[in-house]
mmCIF file of C-alpha atoms in Angstrom:
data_model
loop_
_atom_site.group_PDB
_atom_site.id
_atom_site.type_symbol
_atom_site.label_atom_id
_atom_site.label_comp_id
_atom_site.label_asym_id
_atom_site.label_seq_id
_atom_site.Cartn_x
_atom_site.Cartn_y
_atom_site.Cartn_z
ATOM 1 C CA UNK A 699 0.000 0.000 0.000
ATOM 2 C CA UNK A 700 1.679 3.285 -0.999
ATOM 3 C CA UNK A 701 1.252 6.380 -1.977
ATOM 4 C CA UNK A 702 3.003 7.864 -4.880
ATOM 5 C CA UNK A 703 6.601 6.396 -4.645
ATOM 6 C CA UNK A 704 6.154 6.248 -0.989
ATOM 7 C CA UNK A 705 5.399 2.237 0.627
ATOM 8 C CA UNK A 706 3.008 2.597 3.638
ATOM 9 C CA UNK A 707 2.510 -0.800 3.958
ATOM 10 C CA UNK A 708 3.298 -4.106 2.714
ATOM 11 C CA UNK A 709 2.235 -7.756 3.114
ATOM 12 C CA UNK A 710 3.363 -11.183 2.202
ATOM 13 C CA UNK A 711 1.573 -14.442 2.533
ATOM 14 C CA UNK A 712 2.285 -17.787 1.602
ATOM 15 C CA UNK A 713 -0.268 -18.425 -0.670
ATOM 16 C CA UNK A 714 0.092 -18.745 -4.510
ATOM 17 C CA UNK A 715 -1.202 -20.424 -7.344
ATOM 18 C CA UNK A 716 1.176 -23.282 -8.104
ATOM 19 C CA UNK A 717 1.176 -24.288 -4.158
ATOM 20 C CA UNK A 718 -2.869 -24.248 -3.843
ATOM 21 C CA UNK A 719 -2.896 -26.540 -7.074
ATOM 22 C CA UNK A 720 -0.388 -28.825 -6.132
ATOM 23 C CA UNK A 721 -1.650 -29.390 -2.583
ATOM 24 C CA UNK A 722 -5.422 -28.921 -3.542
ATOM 25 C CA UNK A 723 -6.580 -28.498 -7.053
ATOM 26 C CA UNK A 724 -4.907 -31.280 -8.214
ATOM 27 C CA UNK A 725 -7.450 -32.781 -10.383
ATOM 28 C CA UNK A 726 -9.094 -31.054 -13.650
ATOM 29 C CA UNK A 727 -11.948 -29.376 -13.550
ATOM 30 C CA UNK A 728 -11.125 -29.488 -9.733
ATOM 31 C CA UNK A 729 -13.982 -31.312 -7.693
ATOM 32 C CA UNK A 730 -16.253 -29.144 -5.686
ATOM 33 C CA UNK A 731 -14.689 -31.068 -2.383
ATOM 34 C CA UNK A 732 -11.350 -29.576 -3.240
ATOM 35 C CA UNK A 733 -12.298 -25.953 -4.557
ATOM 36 C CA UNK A 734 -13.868 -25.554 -0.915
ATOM 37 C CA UNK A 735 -10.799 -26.454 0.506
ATOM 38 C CA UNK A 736 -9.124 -24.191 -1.317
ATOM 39 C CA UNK A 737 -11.106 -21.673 -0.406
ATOM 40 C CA UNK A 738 -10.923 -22.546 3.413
ATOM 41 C CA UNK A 739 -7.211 -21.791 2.689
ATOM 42 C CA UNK A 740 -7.337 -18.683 1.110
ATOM 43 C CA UNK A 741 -9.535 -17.253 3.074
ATOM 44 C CA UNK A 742 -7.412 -18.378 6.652
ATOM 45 C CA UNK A 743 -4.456 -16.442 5.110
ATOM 46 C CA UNK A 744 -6.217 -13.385 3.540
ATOM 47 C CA UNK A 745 -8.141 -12.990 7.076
ATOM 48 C CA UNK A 746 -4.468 -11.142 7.919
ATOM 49 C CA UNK A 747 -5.042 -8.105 5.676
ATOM 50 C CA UNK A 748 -6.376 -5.079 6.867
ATOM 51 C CA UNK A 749 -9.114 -2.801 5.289
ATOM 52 C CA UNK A 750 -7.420 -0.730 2.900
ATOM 53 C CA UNK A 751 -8.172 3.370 2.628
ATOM 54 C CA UNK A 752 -11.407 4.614 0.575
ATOM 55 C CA UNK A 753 -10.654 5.121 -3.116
ATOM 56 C CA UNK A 754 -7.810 2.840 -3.188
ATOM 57 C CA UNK A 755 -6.752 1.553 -6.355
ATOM 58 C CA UNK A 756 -5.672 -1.984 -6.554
ATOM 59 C CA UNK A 757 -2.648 -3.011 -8.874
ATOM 60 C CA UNK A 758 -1.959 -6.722 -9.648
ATOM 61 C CA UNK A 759 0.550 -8.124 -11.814
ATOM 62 C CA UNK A 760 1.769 -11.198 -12.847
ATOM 63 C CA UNK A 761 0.312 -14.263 -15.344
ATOM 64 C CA UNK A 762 -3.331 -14.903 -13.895
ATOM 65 C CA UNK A 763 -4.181 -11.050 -13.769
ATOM 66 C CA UNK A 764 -2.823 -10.276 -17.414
ATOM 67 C CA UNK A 765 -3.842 -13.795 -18.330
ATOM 68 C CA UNK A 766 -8.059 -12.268 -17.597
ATOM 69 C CA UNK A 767 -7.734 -9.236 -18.870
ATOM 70 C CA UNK A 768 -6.109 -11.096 -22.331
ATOM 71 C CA UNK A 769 -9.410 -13.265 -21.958
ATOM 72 C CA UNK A 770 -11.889 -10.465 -21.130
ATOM 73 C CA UNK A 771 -10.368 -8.197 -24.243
ATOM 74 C CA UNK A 772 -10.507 -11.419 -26.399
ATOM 75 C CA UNK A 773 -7.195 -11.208 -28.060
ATOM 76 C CA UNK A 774 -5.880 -13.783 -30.215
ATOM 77 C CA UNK A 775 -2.593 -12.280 -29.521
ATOM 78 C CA UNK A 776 -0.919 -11.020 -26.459
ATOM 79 C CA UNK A 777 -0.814 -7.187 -26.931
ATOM 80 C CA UNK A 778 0.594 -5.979 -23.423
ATOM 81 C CA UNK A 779 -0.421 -2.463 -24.887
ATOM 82 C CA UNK A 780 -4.190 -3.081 -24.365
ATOM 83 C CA UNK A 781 -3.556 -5.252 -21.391
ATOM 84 C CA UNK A 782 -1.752 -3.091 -19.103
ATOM 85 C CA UNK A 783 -4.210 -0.566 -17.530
ATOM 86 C CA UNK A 784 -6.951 -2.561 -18.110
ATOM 87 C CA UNK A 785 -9.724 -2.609 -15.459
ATOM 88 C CA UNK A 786 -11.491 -5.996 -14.320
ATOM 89 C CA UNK A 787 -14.248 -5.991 -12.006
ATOM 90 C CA UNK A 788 -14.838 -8.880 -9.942
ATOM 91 C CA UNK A 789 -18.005 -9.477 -11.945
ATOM 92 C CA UNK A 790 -16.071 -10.015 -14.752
ATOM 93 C CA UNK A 791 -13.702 -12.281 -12.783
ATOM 94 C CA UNK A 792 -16.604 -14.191 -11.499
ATOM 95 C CA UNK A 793 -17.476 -14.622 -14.697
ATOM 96 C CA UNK A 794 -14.365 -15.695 -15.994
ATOM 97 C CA UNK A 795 -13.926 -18.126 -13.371
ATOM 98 C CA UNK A 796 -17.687 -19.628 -13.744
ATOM 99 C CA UNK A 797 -16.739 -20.509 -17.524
ATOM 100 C CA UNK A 798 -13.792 -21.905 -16.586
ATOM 101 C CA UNK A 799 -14.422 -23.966 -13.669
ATOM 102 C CA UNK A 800 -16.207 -26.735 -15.266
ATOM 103 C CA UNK A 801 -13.290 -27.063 -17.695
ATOM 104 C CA UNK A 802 -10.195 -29.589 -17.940
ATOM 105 C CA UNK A 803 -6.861 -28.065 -18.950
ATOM 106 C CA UNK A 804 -7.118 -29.192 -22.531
ATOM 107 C CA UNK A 805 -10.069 -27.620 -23.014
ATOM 108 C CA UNK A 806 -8.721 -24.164 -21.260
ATOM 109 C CA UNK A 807 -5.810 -24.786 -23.772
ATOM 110 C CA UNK A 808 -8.357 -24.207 -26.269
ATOM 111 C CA UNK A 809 -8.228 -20.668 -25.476
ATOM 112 C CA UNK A 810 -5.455 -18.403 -27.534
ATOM 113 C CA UNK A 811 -5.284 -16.482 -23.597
ATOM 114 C CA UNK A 812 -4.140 -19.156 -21.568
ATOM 115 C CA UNK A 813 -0.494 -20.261 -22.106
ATOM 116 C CA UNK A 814 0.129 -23.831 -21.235
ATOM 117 C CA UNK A 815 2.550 -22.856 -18.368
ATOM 118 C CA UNK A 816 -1.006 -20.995 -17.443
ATOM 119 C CA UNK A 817 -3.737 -23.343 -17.963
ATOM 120 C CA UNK A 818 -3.074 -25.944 -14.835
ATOM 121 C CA UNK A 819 -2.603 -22.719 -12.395
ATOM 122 C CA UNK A 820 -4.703 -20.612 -13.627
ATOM 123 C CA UNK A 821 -8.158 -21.541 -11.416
ATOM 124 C CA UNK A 822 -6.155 -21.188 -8.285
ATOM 125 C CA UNK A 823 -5.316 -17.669 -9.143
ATOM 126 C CA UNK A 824 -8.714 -16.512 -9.969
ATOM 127 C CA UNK A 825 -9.518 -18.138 -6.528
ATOM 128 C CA UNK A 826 -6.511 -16.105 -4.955
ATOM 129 C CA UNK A 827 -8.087 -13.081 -6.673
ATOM 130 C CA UNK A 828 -10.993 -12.934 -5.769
ATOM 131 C CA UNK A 829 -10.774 -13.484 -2.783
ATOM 132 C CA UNK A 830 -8.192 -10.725 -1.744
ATOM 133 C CA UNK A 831 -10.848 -8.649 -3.617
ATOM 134 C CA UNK A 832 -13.844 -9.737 -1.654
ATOM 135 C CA UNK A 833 -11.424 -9.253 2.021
ATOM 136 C CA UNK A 834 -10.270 -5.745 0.940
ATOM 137 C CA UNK A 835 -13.719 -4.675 -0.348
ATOM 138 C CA UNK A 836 -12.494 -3.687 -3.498
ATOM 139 C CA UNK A 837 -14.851 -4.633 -6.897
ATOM 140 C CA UNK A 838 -11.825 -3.604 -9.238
ATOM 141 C CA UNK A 839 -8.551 -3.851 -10.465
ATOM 142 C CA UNK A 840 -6.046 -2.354 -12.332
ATOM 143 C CA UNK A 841 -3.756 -4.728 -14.362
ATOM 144 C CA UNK A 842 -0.281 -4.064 -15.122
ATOM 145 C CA UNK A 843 2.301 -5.824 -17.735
ATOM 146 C CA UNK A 844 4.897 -5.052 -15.517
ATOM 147 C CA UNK A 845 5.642 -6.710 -12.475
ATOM 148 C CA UNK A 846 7.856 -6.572 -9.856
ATOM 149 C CA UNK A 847 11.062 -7.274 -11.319
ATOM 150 C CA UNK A 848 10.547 -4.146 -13.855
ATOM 151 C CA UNK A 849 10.155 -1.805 -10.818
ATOM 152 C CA UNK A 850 13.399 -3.256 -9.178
ATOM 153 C CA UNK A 851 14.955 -2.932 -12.535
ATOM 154 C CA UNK A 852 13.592 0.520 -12.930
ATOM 155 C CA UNK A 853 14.737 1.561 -9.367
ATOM 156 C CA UNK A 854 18.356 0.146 -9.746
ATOM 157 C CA UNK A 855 18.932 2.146 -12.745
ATOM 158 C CA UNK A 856 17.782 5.412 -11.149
ATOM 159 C CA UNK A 857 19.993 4.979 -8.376
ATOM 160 C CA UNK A 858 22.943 4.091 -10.330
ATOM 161 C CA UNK A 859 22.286 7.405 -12.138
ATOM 162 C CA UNK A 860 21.882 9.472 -8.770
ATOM 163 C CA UNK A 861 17.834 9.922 -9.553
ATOM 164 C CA UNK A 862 15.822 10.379 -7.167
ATOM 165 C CA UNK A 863 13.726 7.591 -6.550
#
């Protein structure tokens, strides 16, 4: 949580998409059995966060988030031009996540979105998703095609060049 290039608050849990499918969601489409104990999990570790400020704007990163908005824009090619800085609502998501429940990973494969390094993950992130969404009361986010290894890249430079940060 920050605001403008100043961090107020950060938080780490360990939670993520390849661990929740590899302990839980191990079958495809996932049985209901499992999906509730996945979301048992997520929702014991998201319990930590805090309410965040009025009018605050979520930012996610990383495959699942660009991996929606790809699906929600349609593309039949990745074009991080139109996917960065586009909004999803959790409607959407819910969406999103309804359609591809019921699906196996071949038939997610089917989609020109989902990347096969994507496809076997990509329920467990949706999960992760929304439910940060639903703890933090937010009903949208922002997505971004860079991620945190372009900010660290970004902020190495500048200090090497004695900018301000």
């Amino acid at each position: 949580l920050g605001v403008g290039e100043t961090v107020e608050r950060r938080q780490s849990l360990p939670l993520g998409c390849v661990r929740l499918t590899e302990r839980i969601l191990k079958s495809s489409p996932p049985s209901s059995l499992a999906m509730n104990q996945a979301l048992k999990e997520i929702r014991a570790r998201v319990s930590e966060f805090r309410s965040l400020p009025v009018r605050t704007q979520l930012i996610g990163v990383a495959g699942t988030l660009t991996t929606l908005a790809a699906l929600e824009l349609q593309l039949t090619e990745y074009d991080p031009q139109r996917v960065s800085g586009h909004v999803l609502t959790y409607d959407a998501i819910q969406q999103i996540f309804n359609h591809l429940r019921i699906k196996t990973i071949e038939e997610m494969l089917a989609y020109p979105q989902i990347l096969p390094g994507r496809a076997d993950v990509l329920l467990a992130g949706i999960l992760i998703l929304m439910e940060v969404m639903k703890r933090l009361n937010v009903d949208r986010i922002t997505v971004s095609d860079r991620g945190l290894r372009y900010g660290i890249a970004i902020r190495e430079y500048l200090r090497s060049t004695g900018r301000k940060i």
